[in-house]
């Protein structure tokens, strides 16, 4: 994993398996079923990198041979919060790694004229202020949906140091929006692409992730 030289808190997960599978699902001929399957696989691989710095403590356990002080997570596993609907395609993979995590959901859709988010659902754990959070979404395009989700968490009393944002493909425009609004929240991405087109889609990108996950193209 590499810290991007041009951004304070952007980290590119450059693992060869992640990069290979990302190239596969970028292709327009990739089927809906393969897109969903490989996206879940990428999310599994990225989760290992993103959770690398989770704090550890020790507890006494007994093996078949003896007692020992064994390393265990110091805190409960993070809350997984997908930004709906496309975020569900990544959260399925994350939960394979964080098997005891709880879930929240933030639902927004993009107004096709203004490219601004429209909120339709917020369901979060009651103890959200006490938990670390892994916010997931395949695309960081304009950054407005992600910022909206982070604004919701801020209003709930969540601090920036509790949050990690995991995204498959990013555009520079979206990264700048998040870094200006929340400069202390790390963004983990598999790729920083070139730019947004006139319709605010990432180029080269992979199209509309939600449509490709749900088969609604």
GROMACS .gro file of C-alpha atoms in nm:
model
  217
    1UNK     CA    1   0.000   0.000   0.000
    2UNK     CA    2   0.135   0.341  -0.099
    3UNK     CA    3   0.059   0.687   0.033
    4UNK     CA    4  -0.015   0.910  -0.267
    5UNK     CA    5   0.237   1.190  -0.295
    6UNK     CA    6  -0.018   1.456  -0.395
    7UNK     CA    7  -0.271   1.405  -0.115
    8UNK     CA    8  -0.239   1.410   0.262
    9UNK     CA    9  -0.454   1.109   0.343
   10UNK     CA   10  -0.494   0.909   0.021
   11UNK     CA   11  -0.358   0.554   0.025
   12UNK     CA   12  -0.349   0.336  -0.285
   13UNK     CA   13  -0.383  -0.038  -0.229
   14UNK     CA   14  -0.142  -0.155  -0.497
   15UNK     CA   15  -0.145  -0.526  -0.414
   16UNK     CA   16  -0.102  -0.722  -0.741
   17UNK     CA   17  -0.418  -0.927  -0.685
   18UNK     CA   18  -0.625  -0.614  -0.625
   19UNK     CA   19  -0.488  -0.449  -0.939
   20UNK     CA   20  -0.543  -0.759  -1.153
   21UNK     CA   21  -0.904  -0.800  -1.045
   22UNK     CA   22  -0.979  -0.432  -1.080
   23UNK     CA   23  -0.866  -0.449  -1.443
   24UNK     CA   24  -1.103  -0.742  -1.495
   25UNK     CA   25  -1.413  -0.564  -1.369
   26UNK     CA   26  -1.328  -0.241  -1.553
   27UNK     CA   27  -1.396  -0.422  -1.880
   28UNK     CA   28  -1.737  -0.345  -2.028
   29UNK     CA   29  -1.793  -0.709  -2.131
   30UNK     CA   30  -1.764  -0.836  -1.773
   31UNK     CA   31  -2.097  -0.996  -1.675
   32UNK     CA   32  -2.309  -0.875  -1.383
   33UNK     CA   33  -2.238  -1.199  -1.197
   34UNK     CA   34  -1.863  -1.172  -1.248
   35UNK     CA   35  -1.866  -0.805  -1.154
   36UNK     CA   36  -2.036  -0.881  -0.822
   37UNK     CA   37  -1.811  -1.177  -0.749
   38UNK     CA   38  -1.483  -0.999  -0.824
   39UNK     CA   39  -1.590  -0.680  -0.645
   40UNK     CA   40  -1.652  -0.887  -0.332
   41UNK     CA   41  -1.311  -1.051  -0.373
   42UNK     CA   42  -1.138  -0.713  -0.408
   43UNK     CA   43  -1.315  -0.591  -0.094
   44UNK     CA   44  -1.182  -0.892   0.097
   45UNK     CA   45  -0.826  -0.819  -0.018
   46UNK     CA   46  -0.851  -0.447   0.053
   47UNK     CA   47  -0.994  -0.511   0.399
   48UNK     CA   48  -0.675  -0.681   0.510
   49UNK     CA   49  -0.475  -0.373   0.410
   50UNK     CA   50  -0.718  -0.117   0.551
   51UNK     CA   51  -0.738  -0.289   0.892
   52UNK     CA   52  -0.362  -0.340   0.918
   53UNK     CA   53  -0.328  -0.085   1.202
   54UNK     CA   54  -0.618  -0.200   1.422
   55UNK     CA   55  -0.488  -0.189   1.781
   56UNK     CA   56  -0.410  -0.513   1.962
   57UNK     CA   57  -0.401  -0.615   2.323
   58UNK     CA   58  -0.348  -0.954   2.485
   59UNK     CA   59  -0.554  -1.194   2.687
   60UNK     CA   60  -0.483  -1.521   2.859
   61UNK     CA   61  -0.583  -1.829   2.659
   62UNK     CA   62  -0.509  -2.196   2.701
   63UNK     CA   63  -0.378  -2.399   2.409
   64UNK     CA   64  -0.369  -2.782   2.418
   65UNK     CA   65  -0.014  -2.740   2.552
   66UNK     CA   66  -0.014  -2.447   2.792
   67UNK     CA   67  -0.149  -2.104   2.885
   68UNK     CA   68  -0.025  -1.800   2.698
   69UNK     CA   69  -0.078  -1.429   2.650
   70UNK     CA   70  -0.236  -1.416   2.303
   71UNK     CA   71  -0.285  -1.110   2.080
   72UNK     CA   72  -0.648  -1.006   2.025
   73UNK     CA   73  -0.820  -0.695   1.894
   74UNK     CA   74  -0.826  -0.422   2.158
   75UNK     CA   75  -1.161  -0.284   2.040
   76UNK     CA   76  -1.476  -0.435   1.892
   77UNK     CA   77  -1.458  -0.488   1.517
   78UNK     CA   78  -1.548  -0.170   1.325
   79UNK     CA   79  -1.897  -0.084   1.213
   80UNK     CA   80  -1.930  -0.144   0.838
   81UNK     CA   81  -2.132   0.133   0.672
   82UNK     CA   82  -2.196   0.097   0.299
   83UNK     CA   83  -2.321   0.400   0.110
   84UNK     CA   84  -2.623   0.256  -0.071
   85UNK     CA   85  -2.677   0.116  -0.310
   86UNK     CA   86  -2.340   0.040  -0.463
   87UNK     CA   87  -2.165   0.015  -0.127
   88UNK     CA   88  -2.345  -0.312  -0.063
   89UNK     CA   89  -2.129  -0.474  -0.330
   90UNK     CA   90  -1.819  -0.402  -0.122
   91UNK     CA   91  -1.964  -0.459   0.224
   92UNK     CA   92  -2.032  -0.823   0.136
   93UNK     CA   93  -1.657  -0.872   0.103
   94UNK     CA   94  -1.564  -0.668   0.409
   95UNK     CA   95  -1.790  -0.876   0.634
   96UNK     CA   96  -1.603  -1.191   0.526
   97UNK     CA   97  -1.299  -1.043   0.704
   98UNK     CA   98  -1.472  -0.860   0.989
   99UNK     CA   99  -1.706  -1.143   1.074
  100UNK     CA  100  -1.826  -0.997   1.405
  101UNK     CA  101  -1.882  -0.644   1.279
  102UNK     CA  102  -2.217  -0.471   1.299
  103UNK     CA  103  -2.371  -0.273   1.013
  104UNK     CA  104  -2.510   0.069   0.950
  105UNK     CA  105  -2.653   0.197   0.622
  106UNK     CA  106  -2.660   0.538   0.456
  107UNK     CA  107  -2.870   0.562   0.143
  108UNK     CA  108  -2.827   0.842  -0.110
  109UNK     CA  109  -2.882   0.871  -0.483
  110UNK     CA  110  -2.738   1.124  -0.723
  111UNK     CA  111  -2.961   1.385  -0.879
  112UNK     CA  112  -2.881   1.349  -1.248
  113UNK     CA  113  -2.906   1.723  -1.316
  114UNK     CA  114  -2.723   1.872  -1.017
  115UNK     CA  115  -2.502   1.567  -0.944
  116UNK     CA  116  -2.578   1.631  -0.576
  117UNK     CA  117  -2.681   1.358  -0.331
  118UNK     CA  118  -3.039   1.302  -0.224
  119UNK     CA  119  -3.072   1.121   0.108
  120UNK     CA  120  -3.334   0.847   0.150
  121UNK     CA  121  -3.212   0.627   0.436
  122UNK     CA  122  -2.999   0.649   0.751
  123UNK     CA  123  -2.979   0.351   0.989
  124UNK     CA  124  -2.686   0.348   1.231
  125UNK     CA  125  -2.600   0.156   1.550
  126UNK     CA  126  -2.710   0.335   1.866
  127UNK     CA  127  -2.355   0.325   2.006
  128UNK     CA  128  -2.199   0.466   1.688
  129UNK     CA  129  -2.003   0.728   1.887
  130UNK     CA  130  -1.811   0.449   2.066
  131UNK     CA  131  -1.710   0.249   1.760
  132UNK     CA  132  -1.455   0.264   1.482
  133UNK     CA  133  -1.614   0.291   1.139
  134UNK     CA  134  -1.532   0.154   0.796
  135UNK     CA  135  -1.729   0.354   0.537
  136UNK     CA  136  -1.739   0.177   0.200
  137UNK     CA  137  -1.841   0.279  -0.153
  138UNK     CA  138  -1.701   0.154  -0.487
  139UNK     CA  139  -1.679   0.501  -0.644
  140UNK     CA  140  -1.547   0.836  -0.521
  141UNK     CA  141  -1.648   1.059  -0.811
  142UNK     CA  142  -1.765   1.411  -0.725
  143UNK     CA  143  -1.721   1.335  -0.356
  144UNK     CA  144  -2.059   1.482  -0.269
  145UNK     CA  145  -2.223   1.155  -0.163
  146UNK     CA  146  -1.926   1.058   0.051
  147UNK     CA  147  -1.913   1.404   0.210
  148UNK     CA  148  -2.287   1.381   0.278
  149UNK     CA  149  -2.234   1.047   0.454
  150UNK     CA  150  -1.946   1.190   0.657
  151UNK     CA  151  -2.159   1.493   0.749
  152UNK     CA  152  -2.424   1.253   0.884
  153UNK     CA  153  -2.165   1.073   1.096
  154UNK     CA  154  -2.027   1.406   1.224
  155UNK     CA  155  -2.377   1.513   1.331
  156UNK     CA  156  -2.406   1.185   1.520
  157UNK     CA  157  -2.097   1.273   1.720
  158UNK     CA  158  -1.849   1.052   1.537
  159UNK     CA  159  -1.494   1.189   1.536
  160UNK     CA  160  -1.271   1.184   1.225
  161UNK     CA  161  -1.017   0.955   1.393
  162UNK     CA  162  -1.286   0.686   1.421
  163UNK     CA  163  -1.340   0.666   1.043
  164UNK     CA  164  -1.166   0.494   0.753
  165UNK     CA  165  -1.311   0.538   0.403
  166UNK     CA  166  -1.258   0.248   0.162
  167UNK     CA  167  -1.334   0.299  -0.207
  168UNK     CA  168  -1.256   0.102  -0.520
  169UNK     CA  169  -1.192   0.377  -0.779
  170UNK     CA  170  -1.141   0.748  -0.710
  171UNK     CA  171  -1.133   1.069  -0.912
  172UNK     CA  172  -0.907   1.360  -0.813
  173UNK     CA  173  -1.211   1.588  -0.789
  174UNK     CA  174  -1.373   1.368  -0.524
  175UNK     CA  175  -1.055   1.320  -0.327
  176UNK     CA  176  -1.014   1.698  -0.306
  177UNK     CA  177  -1.371   1.743  -0.180
  178UNK     CA  178  -1.317   1.494   0.102
  179UNK     CA  179  -0.972   1.622   0.195
  180UNK     CA  180  -1.097   1.981   0.214
  181UNK     CA  181  -1.396   1.889   0.430
  182UNK     CA  182  -1.237   1.611   0.637
  183UNK     CA  183  -0.858   1.636   0.611
  184UNK     CA  184  -0.795   1.383   0.889
  185UNK     CA  185  -1.001   1.097   0.746
  186UNK     CA  186  -0.791   0.847   0.547
  187UNK     CA  187  -0.913   0.735   0.205
  188UNK     CA  188  -0.809   0.388   0.088
  189UNK     CA  189  -0.854   0.324  -0.284
  190UNK     CA  190  -0.747   0.067  -0.540
  191UNK     CA  191  -0.695   0.335  -0.807
  192UNK     CA  192  -0.683   0.710  -0.853
  193UNK     CA  193  -0.818   0.763  -1.203
  194UNK     CA  194  -0.773   1.060  -1.435
  195UNK     CA  195  -1.079   1.285  -1.417
  196UNK     CA  196  -1.458   1.319  -1.427
  197UNK     CA  197  -1.637   1.357  -1.759
  198UNK     CA  198  -1.918   1.604  -1.832
  199UNK     CA  199  -2.168   1.366  -1.668
  200UNK     CA  200  -1.955   1.333  -1.353
  201UNK     CA  201  -1.850   0.976  -1.429
  202UNK     CA  202  -1.496   0.866  -1.351
  203UNK     CA  203  -1.263   0.825  -1.651
  204UNK     CA  204  -1.140   0.563  -1.731
  205UNK     CA  205  -1.349   0.427  -1.444
  206UNK     CA  206  -1.577   0.127  -1.475
  207UNK     CA  207  -1.916   0.280  -1.547
  208UNK     CA  208  -2.196   0.300  -1.291
  209UNK     CA  209  -2.102   0.054  -1.017
  210UNK     CA  210  -2.456   0.038  -0.880
  211UNK     CA  211  -2.599  -0.054  -1.219
  212UNK     CA  212  -2.329  -0.314  -1.281
  213UNK     CA  213  -2.384  -0.471  -0.939
  214UNK     CA  214  -2.762  -0.478  -0.971
  215UNK     CA  215  -2.783  -0.553  -1.342
  216UNK     CA  216  -2.989  -0.242  -1.413
  217UNK     CA  217  -2.793  -0.111  -1.712
   0.00000   0.00000   0.00000
